[in-house]
Short mmCIF file of C-alpha atoms in Angstrom, two decimals:
data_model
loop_
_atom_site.label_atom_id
_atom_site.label_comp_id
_atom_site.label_asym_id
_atom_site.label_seq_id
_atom_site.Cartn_x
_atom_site.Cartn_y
_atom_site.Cartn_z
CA UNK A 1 11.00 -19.90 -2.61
CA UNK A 2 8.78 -18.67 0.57
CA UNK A 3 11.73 -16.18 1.13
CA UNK A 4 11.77 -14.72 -2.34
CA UNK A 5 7.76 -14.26 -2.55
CA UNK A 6 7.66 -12.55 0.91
CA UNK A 7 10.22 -10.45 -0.46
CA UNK A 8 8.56 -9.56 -3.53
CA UNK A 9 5.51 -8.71 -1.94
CA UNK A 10 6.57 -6.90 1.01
CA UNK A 11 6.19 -3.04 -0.16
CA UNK A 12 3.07 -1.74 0.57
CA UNK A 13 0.93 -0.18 -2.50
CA UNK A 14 -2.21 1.04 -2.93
CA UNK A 15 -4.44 2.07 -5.72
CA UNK A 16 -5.20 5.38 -6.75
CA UNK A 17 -8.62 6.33 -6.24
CA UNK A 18 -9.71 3.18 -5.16
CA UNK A 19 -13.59 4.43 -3.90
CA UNK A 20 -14.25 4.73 -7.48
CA UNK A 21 -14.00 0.71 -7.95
CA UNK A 22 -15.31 -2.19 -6.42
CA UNK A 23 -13.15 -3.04 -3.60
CA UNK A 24 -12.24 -6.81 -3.52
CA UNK A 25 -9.39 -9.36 -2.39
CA UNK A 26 -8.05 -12.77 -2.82
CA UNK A 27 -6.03 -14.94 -1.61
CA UNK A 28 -3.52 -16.70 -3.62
CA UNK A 29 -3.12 -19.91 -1.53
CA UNK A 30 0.27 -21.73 -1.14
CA UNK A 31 0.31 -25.14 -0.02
CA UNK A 32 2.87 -27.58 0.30
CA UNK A 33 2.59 -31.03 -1.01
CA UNK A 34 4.71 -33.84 -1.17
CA UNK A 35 7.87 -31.45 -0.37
CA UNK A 36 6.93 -29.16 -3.02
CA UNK A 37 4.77 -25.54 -2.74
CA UNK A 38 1.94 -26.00 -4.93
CA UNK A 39 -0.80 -23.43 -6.31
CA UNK A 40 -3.92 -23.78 -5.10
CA UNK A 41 -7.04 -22.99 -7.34
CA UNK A 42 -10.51 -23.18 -7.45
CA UNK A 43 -13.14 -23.92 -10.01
CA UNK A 44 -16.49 -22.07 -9.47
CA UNK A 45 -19.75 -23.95 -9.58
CA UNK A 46 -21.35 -23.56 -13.20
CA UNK A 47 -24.88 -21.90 -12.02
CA UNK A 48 -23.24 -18.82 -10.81
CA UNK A 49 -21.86 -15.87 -12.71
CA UNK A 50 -18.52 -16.94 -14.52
CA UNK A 51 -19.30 -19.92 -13.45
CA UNK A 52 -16.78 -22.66 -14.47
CA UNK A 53 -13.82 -20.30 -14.27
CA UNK A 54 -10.69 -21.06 -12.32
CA UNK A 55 -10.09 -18.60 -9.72
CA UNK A 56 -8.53 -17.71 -6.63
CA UNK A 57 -10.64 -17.37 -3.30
CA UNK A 58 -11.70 -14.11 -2.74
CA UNK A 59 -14.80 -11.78 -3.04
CA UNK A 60 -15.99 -7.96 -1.95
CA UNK A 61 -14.46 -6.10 1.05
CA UNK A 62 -17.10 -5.70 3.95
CA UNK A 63 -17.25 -2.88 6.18
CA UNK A 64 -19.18 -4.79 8.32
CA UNK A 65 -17.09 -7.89 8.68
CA UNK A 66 -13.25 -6.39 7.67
CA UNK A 67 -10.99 -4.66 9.12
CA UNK A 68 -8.80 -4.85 5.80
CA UNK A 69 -8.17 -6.07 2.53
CA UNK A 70 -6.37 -9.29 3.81
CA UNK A 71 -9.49 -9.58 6.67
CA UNK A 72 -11.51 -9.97 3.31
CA UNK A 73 -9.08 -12.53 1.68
CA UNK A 74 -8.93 -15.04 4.69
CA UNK A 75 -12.87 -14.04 5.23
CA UNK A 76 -13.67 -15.11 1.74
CA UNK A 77 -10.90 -18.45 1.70
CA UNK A 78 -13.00 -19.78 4.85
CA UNK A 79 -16.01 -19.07 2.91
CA UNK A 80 -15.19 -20.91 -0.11
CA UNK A 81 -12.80 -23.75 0.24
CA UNK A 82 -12.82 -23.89 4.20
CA UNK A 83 -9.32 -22.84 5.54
CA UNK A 84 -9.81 -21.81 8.61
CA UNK A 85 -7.66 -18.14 9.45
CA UNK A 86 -5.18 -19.98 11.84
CA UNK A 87 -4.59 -22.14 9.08
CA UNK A 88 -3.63 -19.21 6.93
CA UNK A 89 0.17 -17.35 6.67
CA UNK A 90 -0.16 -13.77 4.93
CA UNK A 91 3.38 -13.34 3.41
CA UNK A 92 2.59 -10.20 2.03
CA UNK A 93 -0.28 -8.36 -0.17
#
């Protein structure tokens, strides 16, 4: 399964125009449990805008703080569930 998603998302893409938008990233985490990969979500506390919504961890590039768009995803996963970056496997973006 690990071989087929790093296939999948090994091309490199980009958006067109991208400085026009908000530039974010998440991280879709993959964890294995009991023998089997699992999804990992998160729910976001209810005080905060869409709060209550299931999400993956992730949140606004810095240019202060990233060197990337996948700096940003393991930034924001430390940030809001705690995985620590050497913790983290990037199979592809």
């Amino acid at each position: 399964m690990i071989y087929r998603i790093k296939k999948i998302f090994s091309r490199k893409r980009d958006i067109l125009g991208r400085s026009k938008y908000l530039n974010s990233s998440v991280l879709i985490p993959i964890v294995k449990l009991n023998g089997e990969f699992n999804l990992l979500f998160q729910v976001r506390a209810k005080n905060i805008r869409q709060g209550s919504d299931i999400c993956f961890p992730g949140g606004k590039f810095d240019n202060n703080l990233d060197k990337n768009y996948i700096d940003t995803a393991i930034r924001e996963c430390y940030e809001e569930i705690g995985v620590e970056s050497n913790k983290v496997k990037i199979l592809g973006s």
